[in-house]
mmCIF file of C-alpha atoms and ligand atoms in Angstrom:
data_model
loop_
_atom_site.group_PDB
_atom_site.id
_atom_site.type_symbol
_atom_site.label_atom_id
_atom_site.label_comp_id
_atom_site.label_asym_id
_atom_site.label_seq_id
_atom_site.Cartn_x
_atom_site.Cartn_y
_atom_site.Cartn_z
ATOM 1 C CA LYS T 1 -59.772 -78.094 67.960
ATOM 2 C CA ALA T 2 -57.190 -76.248 69.904
ATOM 3 C CA LYS T 3 -54.258 -75.106 67.867
ATOM 4 C CA LYS T 4 -50.690 -74.605 68.995
ATOM 5 C CA SER T 5 -49.780 -70.967 69.440
ATOM 6 C CA GLY T 6 -47.666 -69.188 66.783
ATOM 7 C CA ARG T 7 -48.092 -66.203 64.513
ATOM 8 C CA ASN T 8 -49.125 -68.048 61.436
ATOM 9 C CA HIS T 9 -51.505 -70.480 62.930
ATOM 10 C CA PHE T 10 -54.425 -68.032 62.935
ATOM 11 C CA GLU T 11 -54.501 -68.194 59.123
ATOM 12 C CA VAL T 12 -54.535 -71.928 59.052
ATOM 13 C CA TYR T 13 -57.154 -72.159 61.708
ATOM 14 C CA HIS T 14 -59.214 -69.614 59.816
ATOM 15 C CA LYS T 15 -59.260 -71.658 56.663
ATOM 16 C CA GLU T 16 -60.186 -74.958 58.331
ATOM 17 C CA LEU T 17 -63.498 -73.669 59.498
ATOM 18 C CA ASP T 18 -66.273 -72.970 57.054
ATOM 19 C CA GLY T 19 -69.029 -70.360 56.984
ATOM 20 C CA ASN T 20 -69.293 -68.223 60.082
ATOM 21 C CA GLY T 21 -67.670 -70.924 62.265
ATOM 22 C CA GLU T 22 -64.434 -69.072 62.739
ATOM 23 C CA ILE T 23 -66.147 -65.860 63.708
ATOM 24 C CA ILE T 24 -68.313 -67.561 66.377
ATOM 25 C CA VAL T 25 -65.243 -69.374 67.759
ATOM 26 C CA LEU T 26 -63.347 -66.075 67.904
ATOM 27 C CA GLU T 27 -66.280 -64.261 69.437
ATOM 28 C CA ASN T 28 -66.487 -66.770 72.302
ATOM 29 C CA TYR T 29 -62.716 -66.456 72.882
ATOM 30 C CA LEU T 30 -63.065 -62.665 72.811
ATOM 31 C CA ARG T 31 -65.819 -62.758 75.423
ATOM 32 C CA LYS T 32 -63.497 -64.467 77.864
ATOM 33 C CA ALA T 33 -60.306 -62.558 76.984
ATOM 34 C CA ILE T 34 -60.613 -59.830 79.583
ATOM 35 C CA GLU T 35 -61.250 -62.003 82.596
ATOM 36 C CA ARG T 36 -58.586 -64.422 81.368
ATOM 37 C CA GLN T 37 -56.188 -61.509 81.212
ATOM 38 C CA GLU T 38 -55.158 -62.191 77.636
ATOM 39 C CA PHE T 39 -54.903 -58.579 76.611
ATOM 40 C CA VAL T 40 -51.700 -56.579 77.018
ATOM 41 C CA LEU T 41 -50.844 -53.084 76.014
ATOM 42 C CA TYR T 42 -47.713 -52.305 74.019
ATOM 43 C CA TYR T 43 -46.352 -48.789 73.821
ATOM 44 C CA GLN T 44 -44.713 -46.919 70.958
ATOM 45 C CA PRO T 45 -42.855 -43.677 71.515
ATOM 46 C CA GLN T 46 -43.494 -40.452 69.706
ATOM 47 C CA MET T 47 -40.439 -38.178 69.444
ATOM 48 C CA ASP T 48 -40.417 -34.381 69.370
ATOM 49 C CA ILE T 49 -38.202 -33.548 66.378
ATOM 50 C CA LYS T 50 -37.013 -30.240 67.771
ATOM 51 C CA THR T 51 -36.080 -31.372 71.306
ATOM 52 C CA LYS T 52 -35.498 -35.081 70.484
ATOM 53 C CA LYS T 53 -37.487 -35.815 73.652
ATOM 54 C CA ILE T 54 -40.071 -38.611 73.809
ATOM 55 C CA TYR T 55 -43.194 -36.482 74.070
ATOM 56 C CA ALA T 56 -45.770 -39.252 74.185
ATOM 57 C CA VAL T 57 -46.384 -42.944 73.811
ATOM 58 C CA GLU T 58 -49.289 -44.617 71.926
ATOM 59 C CA ALA T 59 -51.016 -47.551 73.607
ATOM 60 C CA LEU T 60 -51.551 -50.417 71.115
ATOM 61 C CA LEU T 61 -53.658 -53.405 72.127
ATOM 62 C CA ARG T 62 -52.307 -56.951 71.856
ATOM 63 C CA TRP T 63 -54.357 -60.106 72.292
ATOM 64 C CA ASN T 64 -52.451 -63.216 73.168
ATOM 65 C CA GLN T 65 -54.941 -66.031 72.722
ATOM 66 C CA PRO T 66 -53.327 -69.182 74.238
ATOM 67 C CA ASP T 67 -54.735 -71.558 71.478
ATOM 68 C CA ILE T 68 -54.148 -69.268 68.521
ATOM 69 C CA GLY T 69 -51.308 -67.060 69.410
ATOM 70 C CA PHE T 70 -51.102 -63.281 68.892
ATOM 71 C CA ILE T 71 -54.119 -61.825 67.078
ATOM 72 C CA SER T 72 -53.786 -58.409 65.489
ATOM 73 C CA PRO T 73 -56.119 -55.604 66.584
ATOM 74 C CA LEU T 74 -56.930 -55.186 62.866
ATOM 75 C CA GLN T 75 -58.535 -58.596 63.052
ATOM 76 C CA PHE T 76 -60.391 -58.472 66.348
ATOM 77 C CA ILE T 77 -61.347 -54.796 66.791
ATOM 78 C CA PRO T 78 -64.013 -55.028 63.967
ATOM 79 C CA LEU T 79 -65.504 -58.095 65.611
ATOM 80 C CA ALA T 80 -65.368 -56.444 68.998
ATOM 81 C CA GLU T 81 -67.224 -53.462 67.457
ATOM 82 C CA GLU T 82 -69.900 -55.730 65.912
ATOM 83 C CA THR T 83 -70.526 -57.588 69.139
ATOM 84 C CA GLY T 84 -70.415 -54.659 71.488
ATOM 85 C CA LEU T 85 -67.459 -56.197 73.276
ATOM 86 C CA ILE T 86 -65.519 -53.123 72.276
ATOM 87 C CA ILE T 87 -67.013 -51.205 75.211
ATOM 88 C CA PRO T 88 -65.602 -53.410 78.076
ATOM 89 C CA ILE T 89 -62.327 -53.800 76.054
ATOM 90 C CA SER T 90 -61.973 -50.084 75.559
ATOM 91 C CA GLU T 91 -62.626 -49.497 79.240
ATOM 92 C CA TRP T 92 -59.905 -52.002 80.104
ATOM 93 C CA VAL T 93 -57.570 -50.220 77.750
ATOM 94 C CA LEU T 94 -58.207 -46.882 79.367
ATOM 95 C CA LYS T 95 -57.711 -48.176 82.884
ATOM 96 C CA GLN T 96 -54.569 -50.086 82.114
ATOM 97 C CA ALA T 97 -53.047 -47.196 80.069
ATOM 98 C CA CYS T 98 -53.722 -44.806 83.023
ATOM 99 C CA GLN T 99 -52.183 -47.297 85.470
ATOM 100 C CA ASP T 100 -49.066 -47.720 83.333
ATOM 101 C CA LEU T 101 -48.827 -43.948 82.718
ATOM 102 C CA LYS T 102 -48.478 -43.364 86.470
ATOM 103 C CA ILE T 103 -45.429 -45.555 86.495
ATOM 104 C CA LEU T 104 -44.001 -43.811 83.452
ATOM 105 C CA HIS T 105 -44.567 -40.419 85.105
ATOM 106 C CA GLN T 106 -41.827 -41.430 87.592
ATOM 107 C CA PHE T 107 -39.427 -40.971 84.671
ATOM 108 C CA ASP T 108 -41.071 -38.005 83.007
ATOM 109 C CA GLN T 109 -43.942 -35.983 84.432
ATOM 110 C CA GLN T 110 -44.727 -34.435 81.083
ATOM 111 C CA LEU T 111 -45.192 -37.724 79.170
ATOM 112 C CA LYS T 112 -48.568 -38.044 77.312
ATOM 113 C CA MET T 113 -50.497 -41.230 76.654
ATOM 114 C CA GLY T 114 -52.157 -41.639 73.320
ATOM 115 C CA ILE T 115 -55.206 -43.929 73.336
ATOM 116 C CA ASN T 116 -57.108 -45.184 70.235
ATOM 117 C CA ILE T 117 -60.837 -44.571 70.456
ATOM 118 C CA SER T 118 -63.212 -46.821 68.557
ATOM 119 C CA ALA T 119 -66.110 -45.136 66.683
ATOM 120 C CA VAL T 120 -68.611 -47.368 68.475
ATOM 121 C CA HIS T 121 -67.196 -46.350 71.855
ATOM 122 C CA PHE T 122 -67.098 -42.602 70.963
ATOM 123 C CA GLN T 123 -70.740 -42.657 69.723
ATOM 124 C CA GLN T 124 -72.065 -43.853 73.101
ATOM 125 C CA GLY T 125 -74.163 -41.159 74.709
ATOM 126 C CA ASP T 126 -72.169 -41.338 77.953
ATOM 127 C CA PHE T 127 -68.663 -41.458 76.345
ATOM 128 C CA VAL T 128 -67.408 -38.225 77.888
ATOM 129 C CA LYS T 129 -68.700 -39.023 81.306
ATOM 130 C CA LYS T 130 -67.294 -42.610 81.241
ATOM 131 C CA VAL T 131 -63.818 -41.528 80.090
ATOM 132 C CA SER T 132 -63.505 -38.741 82.563
ATOM 133 C CA MET T 133 -64.793 -41.087 85.360
ATOM 134 C CA ILE T 134 -62.050 -43.521 84.564
ATOM 135 C CA THR T 135 -59.232 -40.975 84.520
ATOM 136 C CA GLU T 136 -60.492 -39.437 87.718
ATOM 137 C CA LYS T 137 -60.739 -42.881 89.458
ATOM 138 C CA MET T 138 -57.267 -43.768 88.189
ATOM 139 C CA ASN T 139 -56.035 -40.330 89.453
ATOM 140 C CA VAL T 140 -54.587 -39.296 86.034
ATOM 141 C CA HIS T 141 -55.037 -35.770 84.853
ATOM 142 C CA PRO T 142 -56.816 -35.578 81.458
ATOM 143 C CA ARG T 143 -54.090 -33.243 80.121
ATOM 144 C CA SER T 144 -51.807 -36.361 80.091
ATOM 145 C CA ILE T 145 -54.204 -38.186 77.854
ATOM 146 C CA LYS T 146 -54.371 -37.784 74.021
ATOM 147 C CA LEU T 147 -57.430 -39.386 72.482
ATOM 148 C CA GLU T 148 -56.809 -40.643 68.911
ATOM 149 C CA LEU T 149 -59.913 -40.609 66.718
ATOM 150 C CA THR T 150 -60.157 -41.070 62.940
ATOM 151 C CA GLU T 151 -61.977 -38.754 60.515
ATOM 152 C CA SER T 152 -64.619 -41.483 60.019
ATOM 153 C CA THR T 153 -65.309 -41.589 63.720
ATOM 154 C CA VAL T 154 -65.940 -37.799 64.069
ATOM 155 C CA MET T 155 -67.436 -36.933 60.604
ATOM 156 C CA PRO T 156 -70.836 -38.690 60.859
ATOM 157 C CA ASN T 157 -72.931 -36.732 63.397
ATOM 158 C CA ALA T 158 -70.471 -33.856 63.160
ATOM 159 C CA ARG T 159 -72.611 -31.640 65.425
ATOM 160 C CA GLN T 160 -72.719 -34.242 68.174
ATOM 161 C CA SER T 161 -69.013 -35.004 67.760
ATOM 162 C CA ILE T 162 -68.072 -31.353 68.133
ATOM 163 C CA ASP T 163 -70.116 -31.109 71.290
ATOM 164 C CA LYS T 164 -68.371 -34.100 72.800
ATOM 165 C CA LEU T 165 -64.880 -32.951 71.721
ATOM 166 C CA VAL T 166 -65.524 -29.380 73.203
ATOM 167 C CA LYS T 167 -66.443 -31.124 76.545
ATOM 168 C CA LEU T 168 -63.376 -33.312 76.424
ATOM 169 C CA LYS T 169 -61.138 -30.291 75.689
ATOM 170 C CA GLN T 170 -62.698 -28.358 78.569
ATOM 171 C CA LEU T 171 -61.728 -31.221 80.833
ATOM 172 C CA GLY T 172 -58.204 -30.997 79.537
ATOM 173 C CA PHE T 173 -57.983 -33.978 77.166
ATOM 174 C CA LYS T 174 -55.860 -33.612 74.074
ATOM 175 C CA ILE T 175 -57.497 -34.625 70.728
ATOM 176 C CA ALA T 176 -55.669 -36.120 67.788
ATOM 177 C CA ILE T 177 -57.049 -37.026 64.405
ATOM 178 C CA ASP T 178 -55.545 -40.414 63.448
ATOM 179 C CA ASP T 179 -54.823 -41.759 59.891
ATOM 180 C CA PHE T 180 -55.219 -38.224 58.554
ATOM 181 C CA GLY T 181 -55.415 -37.999 54.792
ATOM 182 C CA THR T 182 -57.127 -41.361 54.239
ATOM 183 C CA GLY T 183 -60.679 -39.874 54.724
ATOM 184 C CA PHE T 184 -62.139 -37.322 52.378
ATOM 185 C CA SER T 185 -62.559 -34.382 54.753
ATOM 186 C CA SER T 186 -60.589 -31.254 53.966
ATOM 187 C CA LEU T 187 -58.629 -29.405 56.580
ATOM 188 C CA SER T 188 -60.858 -26.403 56.092
ATOM 189 C CA TYR T 189 -63.744 -28.467 57.386
ATOM 190 C CA LEU T 190 -61.793 -30.231 60.046
ATOM 191 C CA HIS T 191 -60.719 -26.960 61.626
ATOM 192 C CA LYS T 192 -64.311 -26.603 62.965
ATOM 193 C CA PHE T 193 -63.406 -29.525 65.259
ATOM 194 C CA PRO T 194 -61.604 -28.621 68.427
ATOM 195 C CA ILE T 195 -58.524 -30.690 67.815
ATOM 196 C CA ASP T 196 -54.826 -30.387 68.823
ATOM 197 C CA ILE T 197 -52.965 -32.810 66.646
ATOM 198 C CA LEU T 198 -52.998 -34.431 63.198
ATOM 199 C CA LYS T 199 -51.420 -37.796 62.606
ATOM 200 C CA ILE T 200 -50.478 -38.172 58.957
ATOM 201 C CA ASP T 201 -51.281 -41.672 57.887
ATOM 202 C CA GLN T 202 -48.330 -44.011 57.332
ATOM 203 C CA SER T 203 -49.383 -44.696 53.765
ATOM 204 C CA PHE T 204 -48.146 -41.233 52.839
ATOM 205 C CA ILE T 205 -44.850 -41.621 54.734
ATOM 206 C CA ARG T 206 -44.182 -45.058 53.174
ATOM 207 C CA ASN T 207 -44.100 -43.740 49.674
ATOM 208 C CA LEU T 208 -42.386 -40.395 50.402
ATOM 209 C CA SER T 209 -39.409 -41.115 48.086
ATOM 210 C CA LYS T 210 -41.412 -43.236 45.640
ATOM 211 C CA TYR T 211 -44.115 -40.775 44.694
ATOM 212 C CA GLU T 212 -43.586 -37.030 44.402
ATOM 213 C CA GLY T 213 -47.291 -36.643 45.015
ATOM 214 C CA ASP T 214 -47.082 -38.086 48.523
ATOM 215 C CA ALA T 215 -44.227 -35.669 49.448
ATOM 216 C CA ALA T 216 -46.319 -32.836 48.191
ATOM 217 C CA ILE T 217 -49.347 -33.985 50.226
ATOM 218 C CA VAL T 218 -47.199 -34.366 53.386
ATOM 219 C CA THR T 219 -45.768 -30.891 52.928
ATOM 220 C CA ALA T 220 -49.154 -29.402 52.319
ATOM 221 C CA ILE T 221 -50.724 -31.098 55.397
ATOM 222 C CA ILE T 222 -47.854 -29.886 57.630
ATOM 223 C CA THR T 223 -48.097 -26.261 56.265
ATOM 224 C CA MET T 224 -51.965 -26.141 56.540
ATOM 225 C CA ALA T 225 -51.980 -27.789 59.999
ATOM 226 C CA HIS T 226 -49.524 -25.184 61.313
ATOM 227 C CA SER T 227 -51.500 -22.274 59.932
ATOM 228 C CA LEU T 228 -54.463 -23.653 61.889
ATOM 229 C CA HIS T 229 -52.241 -23.952 64.958
ATOM 230 C CA LEU T 230 -52.360 -27.767 65.014
ATOM 231 C CA ARG T 231 -49.230 -29.903 65.607
ATOM 232 C CA VAL T 232 -48.341 -32.794 63.328
ATOM 233 C CA VAL T 233 -47.296 -36.361 64.048
ATOM 234 C CA ALA T 234 -45.874 -38.447 61.096
ATOM 235 C CA GLU T 235 -46.699 -42.108 61.524
ATOM 236 C CA GLY T 236 -44.823 -45.134 60.224
ATOM 237 C CA VAL T 237 -41.442 -43.417 59.917
ATOM 238 C CA GLU T 238 -39.004 -46.192 59.245
ATOM 239 C CA THR T 239 -35.938 -44.655 57.551
ATOM 240 C CA GLN T 240 -33.496 -41.809 58.112
ATOM 241 C CA LYS T 241 -34.374 -40.431 54.684
ATOM 242 C CA GLN T 242 -38.040 -40.120 55.711
ATOM 243 C CA TYR T 243 -37.013 -38.626 59.070
ATOM 244 C CA GLN T 244 -34.845 -35.969 57.372
ATOM 245 C CA PHE T 245 -37.544 -35.015 54.966
ATOM 246 C CA LEU T 246 -39.995 -34.585 57.830
ATOM 247 C CA GLU T 247 -37.472 -32.548 59.813
ATOM 248 C CA LYS T 248 -36.915 -30.253 56.851
ATOM 249 C CA GLN T 249 -40.641 -29.751 56.479
ATOM 250 C CA GLN T 250 -40.888 -28.853 60.173
ATOM 251 C CA CYS T 251 -43.079 -31.732 61.135
ATOM 252 C CA ASP T 252 -43.439 -31.691 64.934
ATOM 253 C CA PHE T 253 -43.322 -35.380 66.012
ATOM 254 C CA VAL T 254 -42.373 -38.708 64.502
ATOM 255 C CA GLN T 255 -43.539 -42.172 65.392
ATOM 256 C CA GLY T 256 -42.308 -45.387 63.796
ATOM 257 C CA TYR T 257 -39.718 -48.111 63.646
ATOM 258 C CA TYR T 258 -37.044 -45.386 63.097
ATOM 259 C CA VAL T 259 -37.473 -44.427 66.701
ATOM 260 C CA SER T 260 -38.775 -47.732 68.120
ATOM 261 C CA LYS T 261 -41.218 -50.517 67.611
ATOM 262 C CA PRO T 262 -44.145 -50.869 70.087
ATOM 263 C CA MET T 263 -42.994 -52.599 73.285
ATOM 264 C CA PRO T 264 -44.302 -53.822 76.614
ATOM 265 C CA LEU T 265 -44.213 -51.497 79.647
ATOM 266 C CA GLU T 266 -41.033 -52.994 81.204
ATOM 267 C CA GLU T 267 -39.101 -52.556 77.962
ATOM 268 C CA LEU T 268 -40.412 -49.025 77.573
ATOM 269 C CA GLN T 269 -39.108 -48.106 81.016
ATOM 270 C CA VAL T 270 -35.620 -49.165 80.042
ATOM 271 C CA PHE T 271 -35.965 -47.437 76.701
ATOM 272 C CA LEU T 272 -37.044 -44.119 78.257
ATOM 273 C CA CYS T 273 -34.187 -44.226 80.826
ATOM 274 C CA GLU T 274 -31.584 -44.845 78.120
ATOM 275 C CA TRP T 275 -33.130 -42.294 75.730
ATOM 276 C CA ASN T 276 -33.133 -39.599 78.363
ATOM 277 C CA THR T 277 -29.509 -40.350 79.321
ATOM 278 C CA TYR T 278 -28.553 -40.303 75.653
ATOM 279 C CA ILE T 279 -30.136 -36.963 74.751
ATOM 280 C CA ASN T 280 -28.851 -35.323 77.917
ATOM 281 C CA THR T 281 -25.207 -36.100 77.060
HETATM 282 P P1 C2E A 301 -53.017 -47.043 64.323
HETATM 283 O O1 C2E A 301 -53.713 -46.427 65.397
HETATM 284 O O2 C2E A 301 -52.890 -46.343 63.006
HETATM 285 O O3 C2E A 301 -51.691 -47.567 64.870
HETATM 286 C C1 C2E A 301 -50.449 -47.602 64.217
HETATM 287 C C2 C2E A 301 -50.117 -48.984 63.709
HETATM 288 O O4 C2E A 301 -48.920 -48.943 62.937
HETATM 289 C C3 C2E A 301 -49.781 -49.979 64.744
HETATM 290 O O5 C2E A 301 -50.295 -51.239 64.323
HETATM 291 C C4 C2E A 301 -48.306 -49.967 64.887
HETATM 292 O O6 C2E A 301 -47.714 -51.152 65.403
HETATM 293 C C5 C2E A 301 -47.956 -49.822 63.363
HETATM 294 N N1 C2E A 301 -46.591 -49.152 63.173
HETATM 295 C C6 C2E A 301 -46.016 -48.295 63.944
HETATM 296 N N2 C2E A 301 -44.812 -47.893 63.449
HETATM 297 C C7 C2E A 301 -44.742 -48.485 62.265
HETATM 298 C C8 C2E A 301 -43.729 -48.450 61.210
HETATM 299 O O7 C2E A 301 -42.700 -47.769 61.306
HETATM 300 N N3 C2E A 301 -43.927 -49.196 60.105
HETATM 301 C C9 C2E A 301 -45.051 -49.985 59.986
HETATM 302 N N4 C2E A 301 -45.215 -50.744 58.903
HETATM 303 N N5 C2E A 301 -46.022 -50.072 60.938
HETATM 304 C C10 C2E A 301 -45.886 -49.304 62.063
HETATM 305 P P2 C2E A 301 -51.096 -52.229 65.282
HETATM 306 O O8 C2E A 301 -50.476 -52.151 66.663
HETATM 307 O O9 C2E A 301 -51.197 -53.553 64.631
HETATM 308 O O10 C2E A 301 -52.529 -51.528 65.367
HETATM 309 C C11 C2E A 301 -53.365 -51.527 64.264
HETATM 310 C C12 C2E A 301 -54.544 -50.713 64.493
HETATM 311 O O11 C2E A 301 -55.461 -51.284 65.456
HETATM 312 C C13 C2E A 301 -54.293 -49.316 65.077
HETATM 313 O O12 C2E A 301 -53.877 -48.503 63.983
HETATM 314 C C14 C2E A 301 -55.573 -48.899 65.643
HETATM 315 O O13 C2E A 301 -56.462 -48.426 64.661
HETATM 316 C C15 C2E A 301 -56.114 -50.225 66.142
HETATM 317 N N6 C2E A 301 -55.878 -50.312 67.586
HETATM 318 C C16 C2E A 301 -54.762 -50.727 68.238
HETATM 319 N N7 C2E A 301 -54.925 -50.617 69.601
HETATM 320 C C17 C2E A 301 -56.192 -50.196 69.742
HETATM 321 C C18 C2E A 301 -56.976 -49.918 70.976
HETATM 322 O O14 C2E A 301 -56.623 -50.044 72.184
HETATM 323 N N8 C2E A 301 -58.329 -49.579 70.734
HETATM 324 C C19 C2E A 301 -58.825 -49.404 69.470
HETATM 325 N N9 C2E A 301 -60.063 -49.031 69.347
HETATM 326 N N10 C2E A 301 -58.073 -49.663 68.404
HETATM 327 C C20 C2E A 301 -56.788 -50.060 68.508
HETATM 328 CA CA1 CA A 302 -53.546 -44.423 66.510
HETATM 329 CA CA1 CA A 303 -52.766 -44.166 62.576
HETATM 330 CA CA1 CA A 304 -54.602 -47.118 61.119
#
């Protein structure tokens, strides 16, 4: 039954089982993943285009299942949401990210930590209380934490979402709308939500030089966001050409392989040291 680890084995494994078998196997593995310490957070830097400083890092969850290998969050987050396991997993992510942020604050007091919030987690009645309890217990100020939520997380139950976001903002948390542009909400509607940052989805960045339309959309999002006093992160920036376009359009931050891939904490510490030395010389 057990398979050797390796990136491509998950696919093979998946095909061998029929019906719902693979889901059940994966669910059982997922249940044990926290206690077995199979999760790890990788961090990807976000650079301020004006100052060239690393302004924040985004925590990205990795699951290293010993029998299967690395499983992408795109594969296990939906399962975690269906089974409710997303709640303990998300709480683990919050705690671990806070713990790691304290280490990173030794390099840079201003550094922010971006954390992805699942819709299922956000829609819990006690979400605000739980999140603020964790940051308080971990002794991290909410102003250092940037919560990343998608349009599809905040749009249903808009009234309730706004109430929660207002409370989070009052506590000091920063709010970012993730994957912006993939939903169908307009900026004119979104401005009713107390948010700080828009993250332009990587699909628009990928095709910047291919489709004129995408360049126009990116430019429009940046202009409108600025007129609403929001700051803009471009995601999935891979090339110098994309970077230069975004710089010219006065985008605020970039995230993507052009700056760095996501990396484990130890590697990030080295990266930040070298980056700071580099921009200070
Ligand atoms: P996301 O929040 O949109 O995260 C960005 C994804 O793009 C990450 O994939 C990242 O590794 C990838 N990426 C970054 N730069 C580039 C680039 O230059 N080019 C390309 N092609 N890709 C780039 P990843 O780590 O596989 O995460 C996928 C998704 O899983 C995330 O999308 C997020 O929705 C979800 N996720 C990750 N960690 C967590 C978590 O802790 N909690 C929750 N609820 N969801 C998470
Ligand atoms: Ca994100
Ligand atoms: Ca995103
Ligand atoms: Ca995404």
